[in-house]
Coordinates of C-alpha atoms in Angstrom, one line a residue:
X1379 CA 32.9 -13.9 10.9
X1380 CA 30.5 -15.9 8.7
X1381 CA 29.5 -19.2 10.3
X1382 CA 29.3 -20.8 6.9
X1383 CA 31.7 -19.8 4.1
X1384 CA 30.4 -20.8 0.6
X1385 CA 33.4 -22.7 -0.5
X1386 CA 32.7 -25.8 -2.6
X1387 CA 35.6 -28.1 -3.3
X1388 CA 35.8 -30.5 -6.3
X1389 CA 38.1 -33.3 -5.0
X1390 CA 38.3 -34.9 -8.4
X1391 CA 39.5 -31.8 -10.2
X1392 CA 43.0 -31.3 -11.5
X1393 CA 43.2 -27.9 -9.6
X1394 CA 44.8 -28.3 -6.2
X1395 CA 42.5 -28.0 -3.2
X1396 CA 44.5 -25.1 -1.8
X1397 CA 43.9 -23.1 -5.0
X1398 CA 40.2 -23.9 -4.8
X1399 CA 40.0 -22.7 -1.2
X1400 CA 41.8 -19.4 -2.1
X1401 CA 39.4 -18.9 -5.1
X1402 CA 36.4 -19.5 -2.8
X1403 CA 37.6 -16.9 -0.3
X1404 CA 38.3 -14.4 -3.1
X1405 CA 34.8 -14.9 -4.5
X1406 CA 33.2 -14.4 -1.1
X1407 CA 35.0 -11.1 -0.7
X1408 CA 34.2 -10.0 -4.3
X1409 CA 30.5 -10.8 -3.8
X1410 CA 30.3 -8.9 -0.5
X1411 CA 29.8 -12.0 1.7
X1412 CA 33.2 -11.0 3.3
X1413 CA 34.0 -7.4 4.0
X1414 CA 37.1 -5.5 5.0
X1415 CA 38.0 -6.2 8.6
X1416 CA 36.0 -9.5 8.7
X1417 CA 37.9 -12.1 10.7
X1418 CA 38.5 -15.4 9.0
X1419 CA 38.4 -18.8 10.7
X1420 CA 41.7 -20.1 11.9
X1421 CA 43.5 -22.5 9.5
X1422 CA 42.7 -25.4 11.9
X1423 CA 38.9 -24.4 12.1
X1424 CA 38.5 -23.9 8.4
X1425 CA 40.3 -27.2 7.7
X1426 CA 37.8 -29.0 9.9
X1427 CA 34.9 -27.4 8.2
X1428 CA 36.1 -28.3 4.8
X1429 CA 37.4 -31.7 5.8
X1430 CA 40.8 -31.1 4.4
X1431 CA 44.3 -31.0 6.0
X1432 CA 45.5 -27.9 7.8
X1433 CA 48.3 -27.7 5.2
X1434 CA 45.8 -27.0 2.4
X1435 CA 44.2 -24.1 4.2
X1436 CA 47.6 -22.7 5.3
X1437 CA 48.7 -22.8 1.7
X1438 CA 45.6 -20.9 0.6
X1439 CA 46.0 -18.3 3.3
X1440 CA 49.7 -17.8 2.3
X1441 CA 48.6 -17.2 -1.3
X1442 CA 45.9 -14.7 -0.3
X1443 CA 48.4 -13.0 2.1
X1444 CA 50.8 -12.6 -0.8
X1445 CA 48.1 -11.1 -3.0
X1446 CA 47.2 -8.6 -0.2
X1447 CA 43.7 -10.0 0.5
X1448 CA 44.3 -10.9 4.1
X1449 CA 46.6 -10.1 7.0
X1450 CA 47.3 -11.5 10.4
X1451 CA 46.9 -9.6 13.6
X1452 CA 49.0 -10.7 16.6
X1453 CA 46.9 -12.4 19.2
X1454 CA 43.7 -11.7 17.2
X1455 CA 43.6 -13.8 14.0
X1456 CA 43.5 -13.4 10.3
X1457 CA 41.4 -10.6 8.7
X1458 CA 40.3 -9.6 5.3
X1459 CA 42.1 -6.4 4.4
X1460 CA 40.8 -5.7 0.9
X1461 CA 37.2 -4.8 0.0
X1462 CA 36.2 -5.2 -3.6
X1463 CA 35.8 -2.0 -5.5
X1464 CA 32.2 -0.6 -5.7
X1465 CA 30.6 -1.3 -9.1
X1466 CA 30.3 1.9 -11.2
X1467 CA 27.0 3.7 -10.7
X1468 CA 24.5 3.1 -13.4
X1469 CA 24.1 6.4 -15.4
X1470 CA 21.0 8.2 -14.6
X1471 CA 18.5 8.9 -17.4
X1472 CA 18.2 12.5 -16.1
X1473 CA 20.9 15.0 -15.3
X1474 CA 21.6 15.3 -11.5
X1475 CA 20.4 18.9 -11.5
X1476 CA 17.1 17.7 -12.9
X1477 CA 16.4 15.1 -10.1
X1478 CA 13.0 15.6 -8.7
X1479 CA 13.1 17.1 -5.2
X1480 CA 10.9 16.1 -2.3
X1481 CA 7.3 17.2 -3.1
X1482 CA 4.4 18.2 -0.9
X1483 CA 2.0 15.3 -1.5
X1484 CA -1.5 16.3 -2.3
X1485 CA -2.5 12.9 -3.6
X1486 CA -5.6 11.2 -2.2
X1487 CA -5.8 8.0 -0.1
X1488 CA -3.4 8.9 2.7
X1489 CA -4.2 8.9 6.5
X1490 CA -4.1 11.8 8.8
X1491 CA -1.4 10.7 11.2
X1492 CA -1.4 14.0 13.0
X1493 CA -4.7 12.9 14.6
X1494 CA -3.1 9.9 16.2
X1495 CA -2.5 10.1 20.0
X1496 CA 1.1 9.1 20.2
X1497 CA 0.9 8.1 23.8
X1498 CA -2.0 5.7 23.1
X1499 CA -0.2 4.5 20.0
X1500 CA 3.0 3.6 21.9
X1501 CA 0.9 2.0 24.7
X1502 CA -0.8 -0.3 22.1
X1503 CA 2.5 -1.4 20.6
X1504 CA 3.9 -2.2 24.1
X1505 CA 0.8 -4.2 24.9
X1506 CA 1.1 -6.1 21.7
X1507 CA 4.7 -6.9 22.4
X1508 CA 3.7 -8.4 25.8
X1509 CA 1.6 -11.1 24.1
X1510 CA 3.2 -14.5 23.7
X1511 CA 4.7 -15.4 20.3
X1512 CA 2.5 -17.6 18.1
X1513 CA 3.5 -21.1 17.2
X1514 CA 1.2 -21.3 14.2
X1515 CA -0.9 -18.5 12.8
X1516 CA -4.6 -18.7 12.8
X1517 CA -5.4 -18.5 9.1
X1518 CA -8.5 -16.5 9.8
X1519 CA -6.8 -14.0 12.0
X1520 CA -6.3 -13.6 15.7
X1521 CA -9.7 -14.4 17.5
X1522 CA -9.5 -11.2 19.6
X1523 CA -8.8 -9.1 16.6
X1524 CA -11.7 -10.5 14.7
X1525 CA -14.0 -9.8 17.7
X1526 CA -12.6 -6.2 17.9
X1527 CA -13.3 -5.7 14.2
X1528 CA -16.8 -7.0 14.6
X1529 CA -17.5 -4.6 17.5
X1530 CA -16.0 -1.7 15.5
X1531 CA -18.2 -2.5 12.4
X1532 CA -21.3 -2.7 14.6
X1533 CA -20.7 0.5 16.4
X1534 CA -19.2 2.7 13.6
X1535 CA -20.6 1.2 10.4
X1536 CA -23.9 -0.4 11.4
X1537 CA -22.8 -3.9 10.2
X1538 CA -23.5 -6.8 12.5
X1539 CA -21.6 -10.0 12.0
X1540 CA -23.9 -12.7 13.0
X1541 CA -24.7 -16.3 11.9
X1542 CA -24.9 -15.2 8.3
X1543 CA -21.4 -13.7 8.0
X1544 CA -17.9 -14.3 9.3
X1545 CA -15.1 -11.8 10.0
X1546 CA -11.6 -12.6 8.7
X1547 CA -8.4 -10.6 9.2
X1548 CA -6.6 -9.5 6.0
X1549 CA -3.4 -7.8 5.1
X1550 CA -5.3 -4.8 3.6
X1551 CA -7.8 -4.2 0.8
X1552 CA -5.5 -5.0 -2.2
X1553 CA -4.4 -8.2 -0.5
X1554 CA -7.9 -9.2 0.2
X1555 CA -9.0 -8.6 -3.4
X1556 CA -6.1 -10.8 -4.6
X1557 CA -7.2 -13.5 -2.2
X1558 CA -10.8 -13.3 -3.4
X1559 CA -9.8 -13.4 -7.0
X1560 CA -7.6 -16.5 -6.5
X1561 CA -10.0 -18.3 -4.1
X1562 CA -13.3 -17.7 -5.8
X1563 CA -12.5 -17.0 -9.5
X1564 CA -10.7 -18.7 -12.3
X1565 CA -8.3 -17.3 -14.9
X1566 CA -10.4 -15.9 -17.7
X1567 CA -13.4 -15.0 -15.5
X1568 CA -14.6 -11.4 -15.8
X1569 CA -15.5 -8.9 -13.1
X1570 CA -16.8 -5.3 -13.4
X1571 CA -15.4 -2.3 -11.6
X1572 CA -15.9 1.4 -11.5
X1573 CA -14.0 3.5 -14.1
X1574 CA -12.2 5.6 -13.0
X1575 CA -11.4 3.3 -10.1
X1576 CA -8.9 1.9 -7.7
X1577 CA -5.9 0.7 -9.8
X1578 CA -4.4 -1.5 -7.2
X1579 CA -7.6 -3.5 -7.0
X1580 CA -7.6 -3.8 -10.7
X1581 CA -4.0 -4.9 -10.6
X1582 CA -4.8 -7.6 -8.0
X1583 CA -7.6 -9.0 -10.3
X1584 CA -5.4 -9.0 -13.3
X1585 CA -2.5 -10.7 -11.5
X1586 CA -5.0 -13.6 -10.8
X1587 CA -5.8 -13.8 -14.5
X1588 CA -9.2 -12.2 -14.1
X1589 CA -10.6 -9.9 -16.9
X1590 CA -11.6 -6.4 -15.7
X1591 CA -14.5 -4.7 -17.4
X1592 CA -14.8 -1.1 -16.4
X1593 CA -18.2 0.5 -15.8
X1594 CA -18.9 4.2 -15.9
X1595 CA -20.1 6.3 -12.9
X1596 CA -22.6 9.1 -12.7
X1597 CA -23.7 11.3 -9.8
X1598 CA -25.5 8.4 -8.1
X1599 CA -22.6 5.9 -8.3
X1600 CA -21.8 2.9 -10.5
X1601 CA -24.1 2.6 -13.5
X1602 CA -25.9 -0.7 -12.8
X1603 CA -27.6 -0.5 -16.2
X1604 CA -24.2 -0.6 -17.9
X1605 CA -23.0 -3.8 -16.2
X1606 CA -22.0 -6.3 -18.8
X1607 CA -23.3 -9.9 -19.2
X1608 CA -21.3 -12.8 -18.1
X1609 CA -19.4 -11.2 -15.1
X1610 CA -18.8 -13.1 -11.9
X1611 CA -18.4 -10.1 -9.5
X1612 CA -18.7 -6.4 -9.2
X1613 CA -16.0 -4.3 -7.3
X1614 CA -17.1 -0.9 -6.1
X1615 CA -16.4 1.8 -3.5
X1616 CA -20.0 3.0 -2.5
X1617 CA -19.2 4.9 0.6
X1618 CA -16.8 7.4 -1.1
X1619 CA -16.1 6.5 -4.6
X1620 CA -12.4 6.5 -5.5
X1621 CA -11.3 8.7 -7.0
X1622 CA -14.4 10.9 -7.8
X1623 CA -15.5 11.2 -4.2
X1624 CA -19.2 10.6 -4.7
X1625 CA -21.3 8.1 -2.8
X1626 CA -23.7 5.5 -4.2
X1627 CA -27.2 6.7 -3.5
X1628 CA -29.7 4.4 -1.7
X1629 CA -31.8 3.6 -4.8
X1630 CA -28.7 2.7 -6.8
X1631 CA -27.6 0.4 -3.9
X1632 CA -30.9 -1.4 -4.0
X1633 CA -30.7 -1.7 -7.8
X1634 CA -27.2 -3.2 -7.6
X1635 CA -28.2 -5.7 -4.9
X1636 CA -31.2 -6.8 -6.9
X1637 CA -29.1 -7.2 -10.1
X1638 CA -26.5 -9.3 -8.2
X1639 CA -29.2 -11.6 -6.8
X1640 CA -30.8 -12.0 -10.3
X1641 CA -27.5 -12.6 -12.0
X1642 CA -26.0 -14.8 -9.3
X1643 CA -22.9 -12.7 -8.9
X1644 CA -20.9 -11.3 -6.0
X1645 CA -20.5 -7.7 -4.9
X1646 CA -17.1 -6.8 -3.5
X1647 CA -17.7 -3.7 -1.3
X1648 CA -14.5 -1.7 -0.6
X1649 CA -15.5 0.6 2.3
X1650 CA -13.0 3.3 1.2
X1651 CA -13.2 6.3 3.6
X1652 CA -16.4 4.8 5.0
X1653 CA -15.7 6.0 8.6
X1654 CA -15.0 9.6 7.4
X1655 CA -18.3 11.3 7.1
X1656 CA -18.9 14.7 8.5
X1657 CA -22.3 16.0 7.3
X1658 CA -24.9 13.2 7.7
X1659 CA -25.1 9.6 8.8
X1660 CA -23.7 7.2 6.2
X1661 CA -26.1 5.2 4.0
X1662 CA -26.5 1.5 4.9
X1663 CA -23.6 -0.7 3.8
X1664 CA -24.3 -3.1 1.0
X1665 CA -23.1 -5.9 3.3
X1666 CA -25.8 -5.0 5.8
X1667 CA -28.4 -4.9 3.0
X1668 CA -27.4 -8.2 1.4
X1669 CA -25.0 -10.3 3.3
X1670 CA -25.8 -13.2 1.0
X1671 CA -24.2 -11.6 -2.1
X1672 CA -21.8 -9.0 -0.6
X1673 CA -18.2 -9.3 0.6
X1674 CA -17.3 -6.3 2.7
X1675 CA -13.7 -5.1 2.8
X1676 CA -12.1 -2.6 5.2
X1677 CA -8.6 -1.5 6.3
X1678 CA -6.8 0.4 9.0
X1679 CA -4.6 2.2 6.4
X1680 CA -6.9 5.2 6.1
X1681 CA -8.3 5.6 9.6
X1682 CA -4.9 5.0 11.3
X1683 CA -1.8 4.1 9.2
X1684 CA -0.6 1.5 6.7
X1685 CA 2.1 0.7 9.3
X1686 CA -0.3 -1.9 10.8
X1687 CA -0.8 -3.7 7.5
X1688 CA -4.2 -5.0 8.6
X1689 CA -7.7 -5.1 7.3
X1690 CA -10.8 -7.2 7.4
X1691 CA -13.2 -9.2 5.2
X1692 CA -16.8 -9.9 6.1
X1693 CA -18.6 -12.5 4.1
X1694 CA -20.8 -15.5 4.1
X1695 CA -19.3 -18.7 5.6
X1696 CA -18.8 -20.4 2.2
X1697 CA -16.7 -17.5 1.0
X1698 CA -14.6 -17.2 4.1
X1699 CA -14.0 -20.9 4.1
X1700 CA -12.7 -20.7 0.5
X1701 CA -10.3 -17.9 1.5
X1702 CA -9.0 -19.8 4.5
X1703 CA -8.6 -22.9 2.3
X1704 CA -6.5 -20.8 -0.1
X1705 CA -4.4 -19.6 2.7
X1706 CA -3.8 -23.1 3.9
X1707 CA -2.8 -24.2 0.5
X1708 CA -0.3 -21.4 0.0
X1709 CA 0.8 -20.9 3.6
X1710 CA -0.2 -17.2 3.5
X1711 CA -2.2 -15.0 5.8
X1712 CA -2.0 -11.7 7.5
X1713 CA 0.7 -11.0 10.1
X1714 CA -0.6 -11.2 13.7
X1715 CA 1.5 -8.1 14.8
X1716 CA -0.7 -5.4 13.3
X1717 CA -3.8 -7.3 14.5
X1718 CA -2.5 -7.3 18.1
X1719 CA -1.7 -3.6 18.0
X1720 CA -5.2 -2.7 16.8
X1721 CA -6.7 -5.0 19.4
X1722 CA -4.7 -3.3 22.1
X1723 CA -5.5 0.2 20.7
X1724 CA -9.2 -0.6 20.8
X1725 CA -9.2 -2.4 24.2
X1726 CA -9.5 0.6 26.4
X1727 CA -11.4 2.9 24.0
X1728 CA -8.5 4.5 22.2
X1729 CA -9.8 3.5 18.7
X1730 CA -13.2 5.1 19.4
X1731 CA -11.5 8.2 20.7
X1732 CA -9.2 8.3 17.7
X1733 CA -12.2 8.2 15.3
X1734 CA -13.9 11.0 17.1
X1735 CA -10.7 13.0 17.0
X1736 CA -10.2 12.2 13.3
X1737 CA -13.8 13.5 12.5
X1738 CA -12.9 16.7 14.3
X1739 CA -9.5 17.2 12.7
X1740 CA -10.3 16.5 9.1
X1741 CA -13.3 18.8 8.3
X1742 CA -11.3 22.0 8.9
X1743 CA -8.7 20.7 6.4
X1744 CA -11.4 20.1 3.8
X1745 CA -12.9 23.5 4.5
X1746 CA -9.5 25.1 3.9
X1747 CA -9.0 23.3 0.6
X1748 CA -12.6 24.0 -0.7
X1749 CA -12.5 27.7 0.3
X1750 CA -9.1 28.3 -1.4
X1751 CA -10.2 26.6 -4.6
X1752 CA -13.6 28.2 -4.8
X1753 CA -12.1 31.6 -4.1
X1754 CA -10.3 31.1 -7.4
X1755 CA -13.4 30.2 -9.2
X1756 CA -12.7 26.5 -9.4
X1757 CA -15.4 23.9 -9.3
X1758 CA -15.0 21.4 -6.4
X1759 CA -16.7 18.0 -6.5
X1760 CA -17.1 15.3 -3.9
X1761 CA -19.3 14.7 -0.9
X1762 CA -18.6 16.2 2.5
X1763 CA -16.7 13.1 3.4
X1764 CA -13.5 11.2 3.0
X1765 CA -10.0 12.6 2.6
X1766 CA -10.0 14.3 -0.9
X1767 CA -11.9 16.4 -3.3
X1768 CA -11.9 16.6 -7.1
X1769 CA -11.4 19.6 -9.3
X1770 CA -12.7 18.7 -12.8
X1771 CA -10.8 19.9 -15.9
X1772 CA -11.9 19.9 -19.5
X1773 CA -9.1 18.0 -21.2
X1774 CA -6.1 15.7 -20.7
X1775 CA -3.8 18.5 -21.7
X1776 CA -5.2 20.8 -19.0
X1777 CA -4.7 18.0 -16.4
X1778 CA -1.1 17.4 -17.6
X1779 CA -0.3 21.1 -17.5
X1780 CA -1.6 21.4 -13.9
X1781 CA 0.4 18.3 -12.8
X1782 CA 3.6 19.7 -14.5
X1783 CA 3.1 23.1 -12.9
X1784 CA 2.7 21.5 -9.5
X1785 CA 5.9 19.6 -9.9
X1786 CA 7.7 22.8 -10.9
X1787 CA 6.4 24.4 -7.7
X1788 CA 7.2 21.5 -5.4
X1789 CA 3.7 20.0 -5.1
X1790 CA 2.6 16.6 -6.2
X1791 CA -0.8 16.6 -7.9
X1792 CA -2.7 13.5 -8.9
X1793 CA -4.5 13.5 -12.3
X1794 CA -7.7 11.6 -12.7
X1795 CA -6.7 10.2 -16.1
X1796 CA -4.3 7.7 -14.6
X1797 CA -7.1 6.1 -12.6
X1798 CA -8.9 5.0 -15.8
X1799 CA -8.2 1.3 -16.6
X1800 CA -7.2 2.0 -20.1
X1801 CA -4.5 4.5 -19.0
X1802 CA -2.8 1.7 -17.0
X1803 CA -2.7 -0.6 -20.0
X1804 CA -3.8 -3.6 -18.0
X1805 CA -3.6 -6.5 -20.5
X1806 CA -6.9 -8.0 -19.3
X1807 CA -8.8 -4.7 -18.9
X1808 CA -10.9 -2.8 -21.4
X1809 CA -12.0 0.8 -21.6
X1810 CA -15.5 1.9 -20.3
X1811 CA -15.9 5.0 -22.4
X1812 CA -14.9 8.7 -22.3
X1813 CA -12.3 9.7 -19.7
X1814 CA -12.8 12.0 -16.8
X1815 CA -10.1 14.6 -16.4
X1816 CA -9.2 16.7 -13.4
X1817 CA -7.1 16.6 -10.2
X1818 CA -7.9 14.6 -7.0
X1819 CA -6.7 16.7 -4.1
X1820 CA -6.0 15.0 -0.8
X1821 CA -5.9 17.0 2.4
X1822 CA -4.8 14.4 5.1
X1823 CA -1.2 13.5 4.2
X1824 CA 0.4 16.8 5.1
X1825 CA 0.7 18.6 8.3
X1826 CA -1.5 21.6 8.8
X1827 CA 1.3 24.0 8.0
X1828 CA 2.3 22.1 4.9
X1829 CA -1.3 21.9 3.7
X1830 CA -1.6 25.7 4.2
X1831 CA 1.4 26.2 2.0
X1832 CA 0.6 23.6 -0.7
X1833 CA -3.1 24.5 -1.4
X1834 CA -2.5 28.0 -2.6
X1835 CA 0.2 26.6 -4.9
X1836 CA -2.2 24.0 -6.2
X1837 CA -4.8 26.7 -6.8
X1838 CA -2.2 28.6 -8.9
X1839 CA -1.4 25.5 -10.8
X1840 CA -5.0 24.9 -11.6
X1841 CA -5.8 28.4 -12.8
X1842 CA -2.6 29.5 -14.5
X1843 CA -0.4 26.4 -15.1
X1844 CA 1.1 27.5 -18.4
X1845 CA 2.5 30.7 -16.8
X1846 CA 4.1 28.7 -14.0
X1847 CA 5.6 26.1 -16.3
X1848 CA 7.0 28.8 -18.6
X1849 CA 8.5 30.7 -15.7
X1850 CA 10.2 27.5 -14.4
X1851 CA 11.5 26.6 -17.9
X1852 CA 12.9 30.1 -18.6
X1853 CA 14.6 30.2 -15.2
X1854 CA 13.3 33.8 -14.9
X1855 CA 12.8 33.9 -11.1
X1856 CA 11.2 30.5 -11.5
X1857 CA 12.1 29.4 -8.0
X1858 CA 11.1 32.6 -6.3
X1859 CA 7.4 32.0 -6.7
X1860 CA 7.6 29.1 -4.2

């Protein structure tokens, strides 16, 4: 039974109060606020709530009973007996038979949840639940979480948070980008970012009214010599460029830092896949090289799971103070729950063990993918790092054929063209130049068995997509090839 029924009475209207009460109850039922078998208040109780006589409510109930809306049950009360008819389903734009089935997802940017020790995971959640509820959130994040992140960055990324920088909790990378754009930039300001690049970051900037100016990438990373004049910041993914999978070389990092200092602009370093290196030690973080001009962003979404909804931001005090001031003004900030889980997960060494397990579990997946693709004569790009590789293609048409063939065979493939800013038609973004075409193949989202099934299919789609599409369209044993 609803504690509050949305019945509004107009005592000055010509319509009798009993009719208004009946109409209010009918509307509540029609809108789904009351459902079949919901018990209604007694006539005395409802009369007290509405401040009318019991006779008014009794007359309304009599009318609804006569219409078949309600019925009395001896010794139990009065119940709604008629549920409103379901609205007709909106017609689909595609035939039911053409609805896309569940696909094996080979897209990049997903965590390897198979590597998570479920016992340690459950233990961390139980420990987080034992903490006392908060009365007011700390806008910078839970102190113990911030200390945990600082220790993690020092041990695993070589970044020490000292007097020159402050660690803040965030709700993830995209959320942090949005906060930085709102707290530090003004609508109409311009920033530069890699093209192709991370579309959610671009979307966060655009949502804040910031103009996004794409900059091309070469084998050494973002082209510093192509940075436009008048920008306020540069967003980049130097550890493992998304989506091309290269890393920014040391000389290019120095060049970018020197440019930022000369131009008085900010570098936003998204440490995408930074913890996932398998061949050599990672290059120094931009934030470690130049904490005065770099904001470092990280997240648990790739090393653990997006379930936590947590990340971190490391920057100079004036920047973190601006972010906290923005949170105070808007009443926003990351949830403490995910922070407490990660803190508990790290407390007894489970996070460090997980990262070691992850670095053992992912390389064989990469090796499987690379071997299968190269066996078919396909070129494979990307450093021995991260959670995806890239197969370049020579045209948009070739990329679209491969994606369509994958869908026909039950595999989701991610084309590089959609990661270009111009392809997303952001109203405040411009194109950097010629597009890069190909497929970004992730190897962490699926189980080992699913990956072993999906990769040969992906290889077929990249080498003979037109044959597969034609077979699917003709229906000539098209499903048998799965």
